[in-house]
Coordinates of C-alpha atoms in Angstrom, one line a residue:
M1 CA -116.2 -52.7 25.6
A2 CA -114.4 -56.0 26.3
S3 CA -111.1 -54.8 24.9
A4 CA -111.4 -51.5 26.8
A5 CA -112.0 -53.5 30.0
S6 CA -109.0 -55.8 29.4
F7 CA -106.7 -52.7 28.8
T8 CA -107.9 -51.2 32.1
T9 CA -107.5 -54.5 33.8
F10 CA -103.9 -54.7 32.5
L11 CA -103.1 -51.3 33.9
L12 CA -104.7 -52.2 37.2
I13 CA -102.8 -55.5 37.5
S14 CA -99.5 -53.7 36.7
S15 CA -100.2 -51.2 39.5
L16 CA -101.2 -53.9 42.0
L17 CA -98.1 -56.0 41.3
A18 CA -95.9 -52.9 41.7
S19 CA -94.2 -52.9 45.1
P20 CA -91.7 -50.2 45.8
F21 CA -89.7 -52.4 48.1
A22 CA -89.0 -54.9 45.3
W23 CA -87.2 -52.2 43.3
V24 CA -84.9 -50.4 45.7
A25 CA -81.7 -50.1 43.9
E26 CA -78.4 -51.3 45.2
A27 CA -76.6 -48.9 47.5
N28 CA -75.0 -46.9 44.7
T29 CA -74.7 -43.3 45.8
Y30 CA -74.2 -40.6 43.1
T31 CA -72.7 -37.2 43.7
S32 CA -71.8 -35.4 40.5
A33 CA -72.9 -31.8 40.5
P34 CA -71.2 -29.0 42.3
K35 CA -73.1 -27.4 45.2
V36 CA -74.0 -23.7 45.3
K37 CA -72.6 -21.4 48.0
G38 CA -74.6 -21.7 51.2
L39 CA -75.6 -25.3 50.8
S40 CA -73.7 -28.2 52.4
W41 CA -73.7 -32.0 52.2
T42 CA -73.7 -32.1 56.1
F43 CA -75.9 -29.1 56.8
Y44 CA -77.9 -30.7 59.6
K45 CA -75.2 -32.9 61.0
S46 CA -75.3 -31.2 64.4
T47 CA -78.8 -29.6 64.5
C48 CA -80.9 -32.5 63.1
P49 CA -78.7 -35.5 62.3
K50 CA -81.7 -37.9 61.8
V51 CA -83.6 -35.7 59.3
E52 CA -82.9 -37.9 56.3
S53 CA -83.7 -41.2 58.1
I54 CA -87.0 -39.7 59.4
V55 CA -88.0 -38.7 55.9
R56 CA -87.1 -42.0 54.3
K57 CA -88.8 -44.1 57.1
H58 CA -92.1 -42.1 56.7
L59 CA -92.1 -42.3 52.9
K60 CA -91.6 -46.1 53.0
K61 CA -94.8 -46.3 54.9
V62 CA -96.6 -43.9 52.6
F63 CA -95.5 -45.7 49.4
K64 CA -96.4 -49.1 50.9
E65 CA -100.0 -47.9 51.0
D66 CA -99.9 -45.9 47.7
V67 CA -96.8 -46.0 45.6
G68 CA -98.4 -43.4 43.3
Q69 CA -97.6 -40.7 45.8
A70 CA -93.9 -41.0 44.8
A71 CA -94.6 -39.4 41.4
G72 CA -96.6 -36.7 43.2
L73 CA -93.7 -35.7 45.4
L74 CA -91.2 -35.8 42.6
R75 CA -93.4 -33.5 40.5
L76 CA -93.9 -31.2 43.4
H77 CA -90.1 -30.6 43.5
F78 CA -90.0 -29.9 39.8
H79 CA -92.9 -27.4 40.0
D80 CA -91.3 -25.7 43.0
C81 CA -87.8 -25.3 41.5
F82 CA -88.7 -24.2 38.0
V83 CA -90.9 -21.2 39.0
Q84 CA -88.8 -19.0 41.3
G85 CA -86.2 -21.4 42.6
C86 CA -86.3 -24.2 45.1
D87 CA -87.8 -22.2 48.0
A88 CA -91.0 -24.1 48.8
S89 CA -93.1 -21.3 47.4
V90 CA -95.3 -23.8 45.6
L91 CA -96.5 -25.0 49.1
L92 CA -97.8 -21.6 50.1
D93 CA -101.6 -20.9 50.3
G94 CA -102.9 -17.7 48.7
S95 CA -103.1 -14.5 50.7
A96 CA -104.5 -11.0 50.4
S97 CA -101.8 -10.3 47.8
G98 CA -103.4 -12.8 45.4
P99 CA -103.9 -16.5 44.5
S100 CA -100.9 -18.8 45.2
E101 CA -98.8 -20.8 42.8
K102 CA -101.0 -23.8 43.8
N103 CA -103.9 -22.2 42.1
A104 CA -102.1 -21.6 38.8
V105 CA -103.5 -23.8 35.9
P106 CA -100.3 -25.9 35.6
N107 CA -100.4 -26.8 39.3
L108 CA -104.1 -27.7 39.6
T109 CA -103.2 -31.3 38.8
L110 CA -100.5 -31.5 41.6
R111 CA -101.6 -34.2 44.0
A112 CA -103.3 -32.7 47.1
K113 CA -101.8 -35.6 49.1
A114 CA -98.3 -34.5 48.2
F115 CA -98.8 -31.2 50.1
E116 CA -100.1 -33.1 53.1
I117 CA -97.1 -35.5 53.1
I118 CA -94.6 -32.6 53.2
N119 CA -96.4 -31.0 56.1
D120 CA -96.5 -34.4 57.8
L121 CA -92.7 -34.7 57.3
R122 CA -92.3 -31.2 58.6
E123 CA -94.2 -32.1 61.8
L124 CA -92.2 -35.2 62.4
V125 CA -88.8 -33.5 61.8
H126 CA -89.7 -30.4 63.9
K127 CA -90.8 -32.7 66.7
E128 CA -87.4 -34.3 66.7
C129 CA -85.2 -31.3 66.1
G130 CA -87.2 -28.1 66.5
R131 CA -87.8 -25.6 63.7
V132 CA -84.4 -25.9 62.0
V133 CA -85.2 -27.8 58.8
S134 CA -86.8 -25.9 55.9
C135 CA -89.8 -27.1 53.9
A136 CA -87.7 -26.5 50.8
D137 CA -85.2 -29.1 52.0
L138 CA -87.9 -31.5 52.9
V139 CA -89.3 -31.2 49.4
A140 CA -85.9 -32.0 47.9
L141 CA -85.3 -35.0 50.2
A142 CA -88.8 -36.3 49.5
A143 CA -88.1 -36.1 45.8
R144 CA -84.8 -38.0 46.2
D145 CA -86.5 -40.7 48.2
S146 CA -89.4 -41.0 45.8
V147 CA -86.8 -41.8 43.1
F148 CA -84.8 -44.3 45.2
L149 CA -87.8 -46.1 46.9
T150 CA -89.3 -46.9 43.5
G151 CA -86.2 -48.4 42.1
G152 CA -84.1 -45.4 41.0
P153 CA -80.7 -44.2 42.1
D154 CA -79.8 -43.0 45.6
Y155 CA -77.9 -39.8 45.8
E156 CA -76.8 -37.2 48.3
V157 CA -78.7 -33.9 48.4
P158 CA -76.9 -30.7 49.4
L159 CA -79.0 -29.0 52.1
G160 CA -79.5 -25.6 53.7
R161 CA -82.2 -24.1 51.5
R162 CA -84.5 -21.5 53.2
D163 CA -88.2 -21.1 52.6
G164 CA -89.3 -18.2 50.4
L165 CA -91.4 -15.3 51.8
T166 CA -93.3 -14.8 48.5
F167 CA -95.0 -16.8 45.9
A168 CA -95.0 -16.2 42.1
T169 CA -97.9 -14.7 40.2
Q170 CA -100.2 -17.0 38.2
E171 CA -98.6 -15.7 35.0
A172 CA -95.0 -16.3 36.2
T173 CA -96.0 -19.8 37.3
K174 CA -97.5 -20.6 33.9
N175 CA -94.6 -19.1 32.0
N176 CA -91.9 -21.1 33.9
L177 CA -93.5 -24.5 33.8
I178 CA -93.4 -26.7 30.6
A179 CA -96.7 -28.0 29.4
G180 CA -97.1 -31.5 28.0
T181 CA -98.0 -29.9 24.7
A182 CA -94.6 -28.3 24.4
N183 CA -92.2 -29.3 21.6
T184 CA -88.4 -29.8 22.0
T185 CA -87.6 -26.3 20.9
E186 CA -89.7 -24.8 23.6
I187 CA -88.3 -27.2 26.2
L188 CA -84.7 -26.4 25.3
D189 CA -85.3 -22.7 25.2
R190 CA -87.0 -22.6 28.6
L191 CA -84.3 -24.7 30.2
A192 CA -81.5 -22.8 28.7
I193 CA -82.7 -19.7 30.6
K194 CA -82.0 -21.8 33.8
N195 CA -78.6 -23.0 32.5
L196 CA -79.9 -26.5 31.8
D197 CA -78.8 -28.1 28.5
A198 CA -80.2 -30.8 26.2
T199 CA -78.9 -33.7 28.2
D200 CA -80.6 -32.1 31.3
A201 CA -83.8 -31.8 29.4
V202 CA -83.9 -35.4 28.4
A203 CA -82.7 -36.7 31.7
L204 CA -85.2 -34.7 33.8
S205 CA -88.0 -35.8 31.4
G206 CA -87.2 -39.3 32.6
G207 CA -89.1 -38.4 35.8
H208 CA -92.1 -39.4 33.6
T209 CA -91.1 -43.1 34.2
I210 CA -93.5 -42.9 37.1
G211 CA -96.9 -41.2 37.5
I212 CA -100.1 -40.5 35.6
G213 CA -101.3 -38.1 32.9
H214 CA -104.7 -36.6 32.4
C215 CA -106.5 -37.0 29.1
T216 CA -106.7 -33.2 28.7
S217 CA -102.9 -33.1 28.6
F218 CA -102.6 -35.3 25.5
E219 CA -106.0 -35.3 23.9
D220 CA -104.8 -33.1 21.0
R221 CA -102.6 -36.0 19.9
L222 CA -105.8 -38.0 19.4
Y223 CA -108.5 -35.6 18.3
P224 CA -109.5 -34.4 15.8
T225 CA -106.5 -35.9 13.9
Q226 CA -104.2 -38.5 15.3
D227 CA -100.6 -37.4 15.8
P228 CA -98.5 -39.4 13.2
T229 CA -95.6 -39.8 15.7
L230 CA -98.0 -41.8 18.0
A231 CA -97.8 -45.6 17.4
K232 CA -101.2 -46.7 16.1
S233 CA -101.7 -49.5 18.6
F234 CA -100.8 -47.2 21.5
A235 CA -103.2 -44.5 20.1
K236 CA -105.9 -47.1 19.9
D237 CA -105.4 -48.0 23.6
L238 CA -105.4 -44.4 24.6
K239 CA -108.7 -43.8 22.9
K240 CA -110.2 -46.4 25.1
V241 CA -109.1 -44.5 28.1
C242 CA -110.0 -41.1 26.6
P243 CA -112.9 -41.7 24.1
T244 CA -113.6 -38.1 23.5
K245 CA -112.1 -34.6 24.0
D246 CA -112.4 -33.2 27.5
F247 CA -112.8 -36.6 29.0
N248 CA -112.0 -36.8 32.7
N249 CA -109.7 -39.7 33.1
T250 CA -106.0 -40.6 33.6
T251 CA -103.5 -43.1 32.4
V252 CA -100.0 -44.1 33.3
L253 CA -97.0 -42.2 31.8
D254 CA -95.0 -45.4 31.3
I255 CA -96.9 -48.4 30.0
R256 CA -94.0 -50.8 30.5
S257 CA -93.3 -50.2 34.3
P258 CA -95.7 -47.6 35.5
N259 CA -94.6 -47.4 39.1
K260 CA -91.0 -48.3 38.8
F261 CA -88.2 -45.7 38.3
D262 CA -86.2 -47.1 35.5
N263 CA -85.2 -46.3 31.9
K264 CA -88.4 -47.8 30.2
Y265 CA -89.7 -44.3 29.6
Y266 CA -87.1 -44.0 26.9
V267 CA -87.8 -47.4 25.5
N268 CA -91.4 -46.2 25.2
L269 CA -90.2 -43.1 23.2
V270 CA -88.2 -45.3 20.8
H271 CA -91.4 -47.3 20.2
R272 CA -93.4 -44.1 19.7
Q273 CA -95.3 -44.7 22.9
G274 CA -94.6 -41.4 24.7
L275 CA -97.7 -40.0 26.2
F276 CA -97.2 -36.2 25.9
T277 CA -96.0 -34.3 22.9
S278 CA -93.2 -33.0 25.2
D279 CA -92.1 -36.6 25.7
Q280 CA -92.3 -38.0 22.2
D281 CA -90.8 -35.0 20.5
L282 CA -87.5 -35.6 22.3
Y283 CA -87.1 -38.7 20.1
T284 CA -88.4 -37.0 17.0
D285 CA -86.0 -34.0 17.3
A286 CA -82.5 -34.6 16.0
R287 CA -81.0 -32.5 18.8
T288 CA -82.2 -35.0 21.5
K289 CA -82.8 -38.3 19.7
D290 CA -79.3 -39.7 20.3
I291 CA -79.6 -38.9 24.0
V292 CA -83.0 -40.7 24.2
E293 CA -81.5 -43.7 22.5
S294 CA -78.5 -43.8 24.8
F295 CA -80.7 -43.8 27.9
A296 CA -83.0 -46.4 26.4
A297 CA -80.0 -48.7 25.9
D298 CA -78.2 -48.0 29.2
E299 CA -80.1 -47.5 32.4
S300 CA -76.9 -46.8 34.4
L301 CA -76.1 -43.9 32.1
F302 CA -79.6 -42.6 32.6
F303 CA -79.3 -42.8 36.4
E304 CA -76.0 -41.0 36.3
K305 CA -77.2 -38.2 34.1
F306 CA -80.6 -37.9 36.0
V307 CA -78.8 -37.4 39.3
H308 CA -76.5 -34.8 37.8
S309 CA -79.5 -32.9 36.3
M310 CA -81.6 -33.2 39.5
L311 CA -78.8 -31.8 41.6
K312 CA -78.5 -28.9 39.2
M313 CA -82.2 -28.3 39.1
G314 CA -82.5 -28.7 42.9
Q315 CA -80.2 -25.8 43.5
L316 CA -81.9 -23.3 41.2
S317 CA -82.1 -19.8 42.9
V318 CA -82.0 -21.2 46.4
L319 CA -82.2 -19.0 49.4
T320 CA -79.5 -19.5 52.0
G321 CA -78.0 -17.9 55.1
K322 CA -80.3 -15.2 56.4
K323 CA -82.5 -15.0 53.4
G324 CA -86.0 -16.3 53.6
E325 CA -87.1 -18.3 56.8
I326 CA -87.8 -21.7 58.2
R327 CA -91.5 -22.1 58.1
A328 CA -93.4 -23.5 61.1
N329 CA -96.1 -24.5 58.7
C330 CA -95.1 -25.3 55.1
S331 CA -98.3 -23.7 53.6
V332 CA -98.1 -20.4 55.6
R333 CA -95.4 -17.8 55.9
N334 CA -94.4 -17.3 59.5
S335 CA -95.6 -13.7 59.5
D336 CA -99.1 -15.0 58.5
N337 CA -99.1 -17.9 61.0
E338 CA -101.5 -16.8 63.8
L339 CA -100.6 -19.8 65.9
L340 CA -96.8 -19.1 65.7
T341 CA -97.4 -15.4 66.3
S342 CA -99.4 -16.3 69.4
V343 CA -96.7 -18.6 70.7
V344 CA -94.0 -16.0 70.2
E345 CA -96.1 -13.3 71.9
D346 CA -96.7 -15.6 74.9
E347 CA -93.0 -16.4 75.2
A348 CA -92.2 -12.7 75.0
E349 CA -94.8 -11.9 77.7
E350 CA -93.3 -14.7 79.9
A351 CA -89.8 -13.3 79.4
W352 CA -90.9 -9.8 80.2
S353 CA -92.7 -10.9 83.3
E354 CA -89.5 -12.6 84.6
L355 CA -87.6 -9.3 84.2
K356 CA -90.1 -7.4 86.3

């Protein structure tokens, strides 16, 4: 019991000492991936020039209170883009047509607070500029700032995404998201469909340098037989957190710097201290091992490749131009938004009265 308590205390102290403002990287801005048609580096220059500063200012306050929310927002962007493109469909509530992406099994562990933060950002931005900035763009900006404000690279995000009008089925959501139990072959095959390669796979996995994992996501590496690729001392510590199967608890994804965006995730893999199978197998598999080692040895290289891969992922199947919409509420399509419909009807009635 004493050793279990000391391990928990260590994790707690690590988290308490972690301040996002101590880690903000130097003002290095990365732009490396080409933008898709319809997006622009200066999309809101005239319609909402302060959008990025509004988002960053608010997230600084959020992370000062709870730096863990950064990982939640980064994960939200991943889970949005990988399913049916970066269209904010992951934010939608269910409807008469069926349950939403939120309710699909892989998304049940998304942080509820992350959804609230995006809607808070939407309210702040729409108050400043009107309904011109999409929820999809806010998710992309929040992910970028989650990386930067916890010590990672800063980078420009091409904007102009529109919000989707539909959400994916439960089955489609499950089939497009990679589970922590996946091996490298499954990861590479899934990403290849989206024109992402092995370097992208390893770089994007580096998002696990911040955040937490649930026992149920890695318990098969502990019980009934311990995964031989798991370092014995690390496995021993994990068993203190998750003493049995189906145990309801969480632990950090990166034991070296749990709340700092850096390259220590890859150092963990080299030392066989990756939490999920999908993490550790990147080092075990010959196709990705060299990439893991290169990122473990060179943080600047990791940052460069991570930005490149994030920009590629962040432009998957985006809606632009007249496709989709700009939601007034990120969790509700405009056609289902009773408040918005009421306002539009009232405005139409006023305009009609003036014509009489």
